[in-house]
């Protein structure tokens, strides 16, 4: 796609699926820095897979927006203008496929969240019974992220155009390998020749992404307008810290100079990925469920509570033995840095926001570590309290008897199972039987310690359970 000379925008080289706050606060910033350092046509067309809200907010601003870094020394503002358009997939799926199939597009990036891949979280395989996948198997114009990848790659295959690199930026273990498996599984059902071509020519580098990005509020928008004198309908708020580790494996080597922007270009991202998924995402989820139940609105407020500060340290003491540190990294120092990031009062990252979609997150954030610790007879008390806290949360009623607005693709099913049970032991048994989340062998081993934690949470409150797990 040609450069937008009138607006001094680079030509499009990237299409991004799932254009939410995180990628605009993270990937767009890195790509802007890469082009500033080394040039290249790596402009971005964003795609919203569900809602027109982001498109409608950004279009009157000519796709530019403000990135707001929230540090202890105040806010730092920066204009980001790497976007050239935002497409809304349900309105015009053909336009999305046309953009992805354009020969000028070399990379398709994704932040569609764990649930956006329509996979089985406990196995990593594509869920062929998922309604969106069933639809995509029967129609040329897809609705799911895997469907868009496969149908766009099919157009390129027919046209004799090399495939784009698929660069997922979601918190999935071995995310590139996982997404490659899902794409090949779907492509095989549609056209085995297409699947063979993708397997031979496609590239799916794994990545590790890290920047805490709380949801932008109306107060944020008003405050920014007062500071700048200009209304921005779609600013993004984020911490100063950012880390991006990327496997350097792109089709024909074509990519932005991400290294010049500060990304770590590596041969294998597994160590970075496991460290972050387990030590950051695992404790973030644990603090989200337990902190919410204890009445804490944000992560910073949660770790300001000495009981929860001790709890997150106890979690790290359990998690770190199951983590192989990347070369040159001290896990203890990494944990200390994470605590400081959590404690940043300028980052109002709501426990309720982090608690979303737990059924999709638990397997990679906590259950893998739990399994390894059980295999090695290492402690799991604090992690079992986190799982029990999630079970209390998805039951839908908090400790004050108030309803919880549970946002999860399995929310109705999980709530029904909890509602049919009598007491915490039955709730634990019912939820552990959900094999989409808990593999049967692991569920059996977890039953006793998670039940013990749940009984304490239901009887004495989550604060007492957290305190007991930290002693």
Coordinates of N, CA, C and O in Angstrom, one line a residue, residues 143-290:
X143 N -15.1 -15.0 10.8 CA -15.4 -14.1 12.0 C -14.3 -14.2 13.1 O -14.2 -13.3 13.9
X144 N -13.6 -15.3 13.1 CA -12.6 -15.5 14.1 C -11.2 -15.0 13.7 O -10.9 -14.9 12.5
X145 N -10.3 -14.8 14.6 CA -8.9 -14.4 14.3 C -8.2 -15.6 13.5 O -7.6 -15.3 12.5
X146 N -8.3 -16.8 14.0 CA -7.7 -17.9 13.2 C -8.3 -17.9 11.8 O -7.6 -18.2 10.8
X147 N -9.6 -17.7 11.6 CA -10.3 -17.7 10.3 C -9.7 -16.6 9.4 O -9.5 -16.9 8.2
X148 N -9.5 -15.4 10.0 CA -8.9 -14.3 9.1 C -7.5 -14.7 8.7 O -7.1 -14.4 7.5
X149 N -6.7 -15.3 9.6 CA -5.4 -15.6 9.2 C -5.4 -16.6 8.0 O -4.7 -16.5 7.0
X150 N -6.2 -17.7 8.2 CA -6.2 -18.7 7.2 C -6.8 -18.2 5.9 O -6.2 -18.5 4.8
X151 N -7.9 -17.5 5.9 CA -8.5 -17.1 4.6 C -7.6 -16.0 3.9 O -7.6 -16.0 2.7
X152 N -6.9 -15.2 4.7 CA -6.0 -14.2 4.0 C -4.8 -14.9 3.5 O -4.4 -14.5 2.4
X153 N -4.3 -15.9 4.2 CA -3.1 -16.6 3.6 C -3.6 -17.4 2.4 O -2.8 -17.5 1.4
X154 N -4.8 -17.9 2.3 CA -5.3 -18.6 1.2 C -5.3 -17.6 0.0 O -5.0 -18.0 -1.2
X155 N -5.7 -16.4 0.1 CA -5.7 -15.4 -1.0 C -4.3 -15.2 -1.5 O -4.1 -15.1 -2.7
X156 N -3.4 -15.1 -0.6 CA -2.0 -14.8 -1.0 C -1.5 -16.1 -1.7 O -0.7 -15.9 -2.7
X157 N -1.8 -17.2 -1.3 CA -1.4 -18.5 -1.9 C -1.9 -18.5 -3.4 O -1.1 -18.8 -4.3
X158 N -3.2 -18.2 -3.5 CA -3.7 -18.3 -4.9 C -3.1 -17.2 -5.8 O -2.8 -17.4 -7.0
X159 N -2.7 -16.1 -5.2 CA -2.2 -15.0 -6.0 C -0.7 -15.1 -6.2 O -0.1 -14.3 -6.9
X160 N -0.1 -16.1 -5.6 CA 1.4 -16.3 -5.7 C 2.2 -15.3 -4.9 O 3.4 -15.0 -5.3
X161 N 1.6 -14.8 -3.9 CA 2.3 -13.8 -3.0 C 2.8 -14.6 -1.8 O 2.1 -15.4 -1.2
X162 N 4.0 -14.3 -1.3 CA 4.6 -14.9 -0.1 C 3.6 -14.7 1.1 O 2.9 -13.7 1.1
X163 N 3.6 -15.6 2.0 CA 2.8 -15.4 3.2 C 3.3 -14.2 4.1 O 4.5 -13.9 4.0
X164 N 2.5 -13.7 4.8 CA 2.9 -12.7 5.9 C 3.4 -13.5 7.1 O 3.0 -14.6 7.3
X165 N 4.2 -12.9 7.8 CA 4.6 -13.4 9.1 C 3.5 -13.2 10.1 O 2.9 -12.1 10.2
X166 N 3.1 -14.2 10.9 CA 2.1 -14.1 11.9 C 2.8 -13.8 13.3 O 3.6 -14.7 13.7
X167 N 2.6 -12.6 13.8 CA 3.4 -12.2 15.1 C 2.4 -12.0 16.2 O 1.8 -10.9 16.3
X168 N 2.1 -13.1 16.9 CA 1.1 -12.9 18.0 C 1.8 -12.2 19.2 O 3.0 -12.5 19.6
X169 N 1.0 -11.4 19.9 CA 1.5 -10.6 21.0 C 0.7 -10.9 22.3 O 0.5 -10.1 23.2
X170 N 0.0 -12.1 22.3 CA -0.8 -12.4 23.4 C -0.1 -13.4 24.4 O 0.9 -14.0 24.0
X171 N -0.6 -13.4 25.6 CA 0.0 -14.1 26.7 C -0.4 -15.6 26.6 O -1.2 -16.1 27.4
X172 N 0.2 -16.3 25.7 CA 0.1 -17.7 25.5 C 1.4 -18.4 25.6 O 2.4 -17.8 25.1
X173 N 1.6 -19.6 26.2 CA 2.9 -20.2 26.2 C 3.3 -20.7 24.8 O 2.5 -21.2 24.1
X174 N 4.6 -20.4 24.5 CA 5.1 -20.7 23.2 C 4.1 -20.2 22.1 O 3.6 -20.9 21.3
X175 N 3.7 -18.9 22.2 CA 2.6 -18.4 21.5 C 2.7 -18.5 20.0 O 1.7 -18.8 19.3
X176 N 3.9 -18.3 19.4 CA 4.0 -18.5 18.0 C 3.7 -19.9 17.6 O 3.0 -20.2 16.6
X177 N 4.4 -20.9 18.3 CA 4.2 -22.3 18.0 C 2.7 -22.7 18.1 O 2.1 -23.4 17.3
X178 N 2.1 -22.2 19.2 CA 0.7 -22.5 19.5 C -0.2 -22.0 18.3 O -1.1 -22.7 17.8
X179 N 0.0 -20.7 17.9 CA -0.9 -20.2 16.9 C -0.6 -20.9 15.5 O -1.5 -21.1 14.7
X180 N 0.6 -21.2 15.3 CA 0.9 -22.0 14.1 C 0.1 -23.3 14.0 O -0.5 -23.6 13.0
X181 N 0.1 -24.0 15.2 CA -0.7 -25.2 15.2 C -2.1 -25.0 14.9 O -2.8 -25.8 14.2
X182 N -2.7 -23.9 15.5 CA -4.1 -23.7 15.3 C -4.4 -23.3 13.8 O -5.4 -23.8 13.2
X183 N -3.5 -22.5 13.2 CA -3.7 -22.1 11.8 C -3.6 -23.3 10.9 O -4.4 -23.5 10.0
X184 N -2.6 -24.2 11.2 CA -2.5 -25.4 10.3 C -3.7 -26.3 10.5 O -4.1 -26.9 9.5
X185 N -4.2 -26.4 11.7 CA -5.3 -27.3 12.0 C -6.5 -26.8 11.2 O -7.3 -27.6 10.6
X186 N -6.8 -25.5 11.2 CA -7.9 -25.0 10.5 C -7.7 -25.0 8.9 O -8.6 -25.4 8.2
X187 N -6.5 -24.7 8.5 CA -6.2 -24.7 7.1 C -6.3 -26.2 6.5 O -6.8 -26.3 5.4
X188 N -5.9 -27.1 7.3 CA -6.0 -28.5 6.8 C -7.5 -28.9 6.6 O -7.8 -29.6 5.6
X189 N -8.4 -28.4 7.4 CA -9.8 -28.7 7.2 C -10.4 -28.0 5.9 O -11.3 -28.5 5.3
X190 N -9.8 -26.9 5.6 CA -10.3 -26.1 4.4 C -9.6 -26.5 3.1 O -10.3 -26.7 2.1
X191 N -8.3 -26.7 3.2 CA -7.5 -27.0 2.0 C -6.2 -27.6 2.4 O -5.3 -26.8 2.8
X192 N -6.0 -28.9 2.3 CA -4.7 -29.5 2.7 C -3.5 -28.9 1.9 O -2.4 -28.8 2.5
X193 N -3.6 -28.5 0.7 CA -2.5 -27.9 -0.1 C -2.2 -26.5 0.5 O -1.0 -26.2 0.6
X194 N -3.2 -25.8 1.0 CA -2.9 -24.5 1.7 C -2.1 -24.8 2.9 O -1.1 -24.1 3.2
X195 N -2.6 -25.8 3.7 CA -1.9 -26.1 5.0 C -0.4 -26.4 4.7 O 0.5 -26.0 5.5
X196 N -0.2 -27.2 3.7 CA 1.2 -27.6 3.4 C 2.1 -26.4 3.0 O 3.2 -26.3 3.4
X197 N 1.5 -25.4 2.3 CA 2.2 -24.2 1.9 C 2.5 -23.4 3.1 O 3.6 -22.9 3.3
X198 N 1.5 -23.2 4.0 CA 1.7 -22.4 5.2 C 2.8 -23.1 6.1 O 3.7 -22.4 6.6
X199 N 2.8 -24.4 6.2 CA 3.8 -25.1 7.0 C 5.2 -24.9 6.5 O 6.1 -24.8 7.2
X200 N 5.3 -24.9 5.1 CA 6.6 -24.8 4.5 C 7.1 -23.3 4.4 O 8.3 -23.1 4.7
X201 N 6.2 -22.4 4.1 CA 6.7 -21.0 3.9 C 6.4 -20.0 5.0 O 7.0 -19.0 5.0
X202 N 5.4 -20.3 5.8 CA 5.0 -19.4 6.8 C 5.9 -19.3 8.0 O 6.8 -20.2 8.2
X203 N 5.9 -18.2 8.7 CA 6.7 -18.0 9.9 C 5.8 -17.5 11.0 O 5.0 -16.6 10.8
X204 N 6.0 -18.0 12.2 CA 5.2 -17.7 13.4 C 6.1 -17.5 14.6 O 6.2 -18.4 15.5
X205 N 6.9 -16.5 14.6 CA 7.8 -16.3 15.7 C 7.1 -16.1 17.1 O 6.0 -15.4 17.1
X206 N 7.6 -16.7 18.1 CA 7.1 -16.5 19.4 C 7.6 -15.1 20.0 O 8.7 -14.7 19.6
X207 N 6.8 -14.5 20.9 CA 7.1 -13.3 21.5 C 6.8 -13.3 23.0 O 6.0 -14.0 23.4
X208 N 7.5 -12.4 23.7 CA 7.1 -12.0 25.0 C 6.9 -10.5 25.1 O 7.7 -9.8 24.7
X209 N 5.7 -10.1 25.5 CA 5.3 -8.7 25.6 C 5.1 -8.3 27.1 O 4.5 -9.1 27.8
X210 N 5.5 -7.1 27.4 CA 5.2 -6.7 28.8 C 5.2 -5.2 28.9 O 6.1 -4.5 28.7
X211 N 4.0 -4.7 29.2 CA 3.7 -3.3 29.6 C 2.4 -3.3 30.3 O 1.4 -3.6 29.7
X212 N 2.3 -2.9 31.5 CA 1.0 -2.8 32.2 C 0.3 -1.6 31.6 O 0.7 -0.4 31.6
X213 N -1.0 -1.9 31.2 CA -1.8 -0.9 30.5 C -3.2 -0.9 31.0 O -4.1 -1.7 30.6
X214 N -3.5 -0.1 32.0 CA -4.9 0.0 32.6 C -5.8 0.5 31.6 O -5.4 1.3 30.6
X215 N -7.1 0.2 31.7 CA -8.1 0.8 30.8 C -8.2 2.3 31.0 O -8.1 2.8 32.1
X216 N -8.3 3.0 29.9 CA -8.5 4.4 29.9 C -9.9 4.8 30.4 O -10.9 4.2 29.9
X217 N -10.0 5.7 31.3 CA -11.3 6.1 31.8 C -11.7 7.5 31.3 O -10.9 8.3 30.7
X218 N -12.9 7.8 31.5 CA -13.4 9.2 31.1 C -12.6 10.3 31.9 O -12.4 11.3 31.3
X219 N -12.3 10.0 33.1 CA -11.5 11.0 33.9 C -10.1 11.2 33.3 O -9.6 12.3 33.2
X220 N -9.5 10.1 32.7 CA -8.2 10.2 32.0 C -8.4 11.2 30.8 O -7.5 12.0 30.6
X221 N -9.4 11.0 30.1 CA -9.7 11.8 28.9 C -9.9 13.2 29.2 O -9.3 14.1 28.6
X222 N -10.6 13.5 30.3 CA -10.9 14.9 30.7 C -9.6 15.5 31.2 O -9.3 16.7 31.0
X223 N -8.8 14.8 32.0 CA -7.6 15.3 32.6 C -6.6 15.6 31.5 O -5.9 16.7 31.5
X224 N -6.5 14.8 30.5 CA -5.6 15.0 29.4 C -6.0 16.2 28.5 O -5.2 17.0 28.1
X225 N -7.3 16.4 28.3 CA -7.8 17.6 27.6 C -7.5 18.8 28.4 O -7.1 19.9 27.7
X226 N -7.6 18.8 29.7 CA -7.3 20.0 30.5 C -5.8 20.3 30.4 O -5.4 21.5 30.4
X227 N -4.9 19.3 30.3 CA -3.5 19.5 30.3 C -3.1 20.1 28.9 O -2.2 20.9 28.8
X228 N -3.7 19.5 27.8 CA -3.2 19.9 26.5 C -4.0 20.9 25.7 O -3.6 21.4 24.8
X229 N -5.3 21.1 26.2 CA -6.2 21.9 25.5 C -6.8 21.3 24.2 O -7.4 22.0 23.4
X230 N -6.5 20.0 24.1 CA -7.0 19.3 22.9 C -7.7 18.0 23.3 O -7.2 17.3 24.2
X231 N -8.9 17.8 22.8 CA -9.6 16.6 23.1 C -9.1 15.4 22.3 O -9.0 15.4 21.1
X232 N -8.7 14.3 23.1 CA -8.3 13.1 22.5 C -9.2 12.0 23.0 O -9.3 11.7 24.2
X233 N -10.0 11.4 22.1 CA -11.0 10.5 22.5 C -10.5 9.1 22.7 O -11.2 8.3 23.3
X234 N -9.2 8.9 22.4 CA -8.7 7.5 22.5 C -7.2 7.5 23.0 O -6.4 6.8 22.4
X235 N -6.9 8.2 24.1 CA -5.5 8.1 24.6 C -5.3 6.7 25.2 O -6.2 6.0 25.5
X236 N -4.0 6.3 25.4 CA -3.7 5.1 26.1 C -2.8 5.5 27.3 O -1.9 6.3 27.2
X237 N -3.1 4.8 28.4 CA -2.3 5.0 29.7 C -1.5 3.8 29.9 O -1.9 2.6 29.7
X238 N -0.2 4.0 30.3 CA 0.6 2.8 30.5 C 1.8 3.2 31.5 O 2.1 4.4 31.7
X239 N 2.4 2.1 32.0 CA 3.6 2.4 32.8 C 4.8 2.7 32.0 O 4.8 2.5 30.7
X240 N 5.8 3.3 32.5 CA 7.0 3.6 31.7 C 7.7 2.4 31.2 O 8.3 2.4 30.1
X241 N 7.7 1.3 32.0 CA 8.4 0.1 31.6 C 7.8 -0.6 30.4 O 6.6 -0.7 30.2
X242 N 8.6 -1.1 29.5 CA 8.2 -2.0 28.4 C 9.3 -3.0 28.1 O 10.5 -2.6 28.1
X243 N 8.9 -4.2 27.7 CA 9.9 -5.2 27.3 C 9.2 -6.0 26.2 O 8.1 -6.5 26.3
X244 N 10.0 -6.2 25.1 CA 9.5 -7.1 24.0 C 10.6 -8.0 23.6 O 11.7 -7.5 23.1
X245 N 10.5 -9.2 23.8 CA 11.4 -10.2 23.3 C 10.8 -10.9 22.1 O 9.6 -11.4 22.2
X246 N 11.5 -11.0 21.0 CA 10.9 -11.5 19.7 C 11.9 -12.5 19.1 O 13.1 -12.2 18.9
X247 N 11.4 -13.7 18.7 CA 12.2 -14.6 18.0 C 12.4 -14.1 16.6 O 11.5 -13.7 15.9
X248 N 13.7 -14.0 16.1 CA 14.0 -13.3 14.9 C 13.8 -14.3 13.7 O 14.8 -14.9 13.2
X249 N 12.6 -14.6 13.4 CA 12.2 -15.6 12.4 C 11.0 -15.1 11.6 O 9.9 -15.4 11.8
X250 N 11.4 -14.3 10.5 CA 10.4 -13.6 9.7 C 10.5 -14.0 8.3 O 11.6 -14.4 7.8
X251 N 9.4 -14.0 7.6 CA 9.4 -14.4 6.1 C 10.3 -13.5 5.4 O 10.2 -12.3 5.4
X252 N 11.3 -14.1 4.7 CA 12.3 -13.3 3.9 C 13.1 -12.3 4.8 O 13.6 -11.4 4.2
X253 N 13.0 -12.5 6.1 CA 13.7 -11.5 7.0 C 13.1 -10.2 7.0 O 13.8 -9.2 7.6
X254 N 11.9 -10.0 6.5 CA 11.3 -8.6 6.4 C 10.6 -8.3 7.7 O 9.6 -8.9 8.1
X255 N 11.1 -7.2 8.4 CA 10.6 -6.8 9.6 C 11.1 -5.4 9.9 O 12.1 -4.9 9.4
X256 N 10.4 -4.6 10.8 CA 11.0 -3.3 11.3 C 12.3 -3.6 12.1 O 12.5 -4.7 12.6
X257 N 13.1 -2.6 12.3 CA 14.3 -2.7 13.1 C 13.9 -2.6 14.5 O 14.2 -1.6 15.2
X258 N 13.3 -3.6 15.0 CA 12.8 -3.6 16.4 C 13.9 -3.5 17.4 O 13.7 -3.0 18.5
X259 N 15.0 -4.1 17.1 CA 16.2 -4.0 18.0 C 16.6 -2.6 18.2 O 16.9 -2.2 19.4
X260 N 16.5 -1.7 17.2 CA 16.8 -0.3 17.4 C 15.8 0.4 18.3 O 16.2 1.4 18.9
X261 N 14.7 -0.2 18.4 CA 13.6 0.4 19.2 C 13.7 -0.2 20.7 O 12.9 0.2 21.5
X262 N 14.6 -1.1 20.9 CA 14.8 -1.6 22.3 C 14.3 -3.0 22.5 O 14.4 -3.5 23.6
X263 N 13.7 -3.6 21.4 CA 13.2 -5.0 21.6 C 14.4 -5.9 21.6 O 15.5 -5.6 21.0
X264 N 14.3 -7.1 22.3 CA 15.3 -8.1 22.3 C 15.0 -9.1 21.2 O 14.0 -9.8 21.3
X265 N 15.9 -9.2 20.2 CA 15.7 -10.1 19.1 C 16.5 -11.3 19.5 O 17.7 -11.3 19.6
X266 N 15.8 -12.5 19.7 CA 16.4 -13.7 20.2 C 16.1 -14.9 19.3 O 15.2 -14.8 18.5
X267 N 16.9 -15.9 19.5 CA 16.7 -17.2 18.8 C 15.6 -18.0 19.4 O 14.8 -18.7 18.7
X268 N 15.4 -17.9 20.7 CA 14.3 -18.6 21.4 C 13.8 -17.8 22.5 O 14.6 -17.4 23.4
X269 N 12.5 -17.5 22.5 CA 11.9 -16.6 23.5 C 11.4 -17.4 24.7 O 10.9 -16.7 25.7
X270 N 11.5 -18.7 24.7 CA 10.8 -19.5 25.7 C 11.1 -19.1 27.2 O 10.2 -18.9 28.0
X271 N 12.4 -18.8 27.5 CA 12.8 -18.5 28.8 C 12.1 -17.1 29.2 O 11.6 -17.0 30.4
X272 N 12.2 -16.1 28.4 CA 11.6 -14.8 28.7 C 10.1 -15.0 28.9 O 9.5 -14.4 29.8
X273 N 9.5 -15.8 28.0 CA 8.0 -16.0 28.0 C 7.5 -16.7 29.3 O 6.6 -16.2 29.9
X274 N 8.2 -17.8 29.7 CA 7.8 -18.5 30.9 C 8.0 -17.6 32.1 O 7.2 -17.6 33.0
X275 N 9.1 -16.9 32.2 CA 9.4 -16.0 33.3 C 8.2 -15.0 33.5 O 7.7 -14.8 34.5
X276 N 7.9 -14.4 32.4 CA 6.8 -13.4 32.4 C 5.4 -13.9 32.7 O 4.7 -13.5 33.6
X277 N 5.1 -15.0 32.0 CA 3.8 -15.6 32.2 C 3.6 -16.1 33.6 O 2.5 -15.9 34.2
X278 N 4.6 -16.7 34.2 CA 4.5 -17.3 35.5 C 4.7 -16.2 36.6 O 3.9 -16.2 37.5
X279 N 5.7 -15.4 36.5 CA 6.0 -14.5 37.6 C 5.2 -13.2 37.5 O 4.8 -12.7 38.6
X280 N 4.9 -12.7 36.4 CA 4.0 -11.5 36.3 C 2.6 -11.9 36.1 O 1.8 -11.6 37.0
X281 N 2.2 -12.6 35.0 CA 0.8 -12.8 34.8 C 0.2 -13.7 35.8 O -0.9 -13.6 36.2
X282 N 1.0 -14.7 36.3 CA 0.5 -15.6 37.3 C 0.1 -14.9 38.6 O -1.0 -15.0 39.2
X283 N 1.0 -14.0 39.1 CA 0.8 -13.3 40.3 C -0.3 -12.2 40.1 O -1.1 -11.9 41.0
X284 N -0.3 -11.6 38.9 CA -1.3 -10.6 38.6 C -2.7 -11.2 38.7 O -3.6 -10.6 39.3
X285 N -2.9 -12.4 38.1 CA -4.2 -13.0 38.3 C -4.5 -13.4 39.7 O -5.6 -13.2 40.2
X286 N -3.5 -13.9 40.4 CA -3.8 -14.3 41.8 C -4.2 -13.1 42.6 O -5.1 -13.1 43.5
X287 N -3.5 -11.9 42.4 CA -3.8 -10.7 43.2 C -5.2 -10.2 42.7 O -5.9 -9.6 43.5
X288 N -5.5 -10.4 41.4 CA -6.8 -9.9 40.9 C -8.0 -10.5 41.6 O -8.9 -9.8 42.1
X289 N -7.9 -11.9 41.7 CA -9.1 -12.6 42.3 C -9.1 -12.3 43.9 O -10.2 -12.0 44.4
X290 N -8.0 -12.5 44.5 CA -8.0 -12.4 46.0 C -8.1 -10.9 46.4 O -8.8 -10.6 47.3

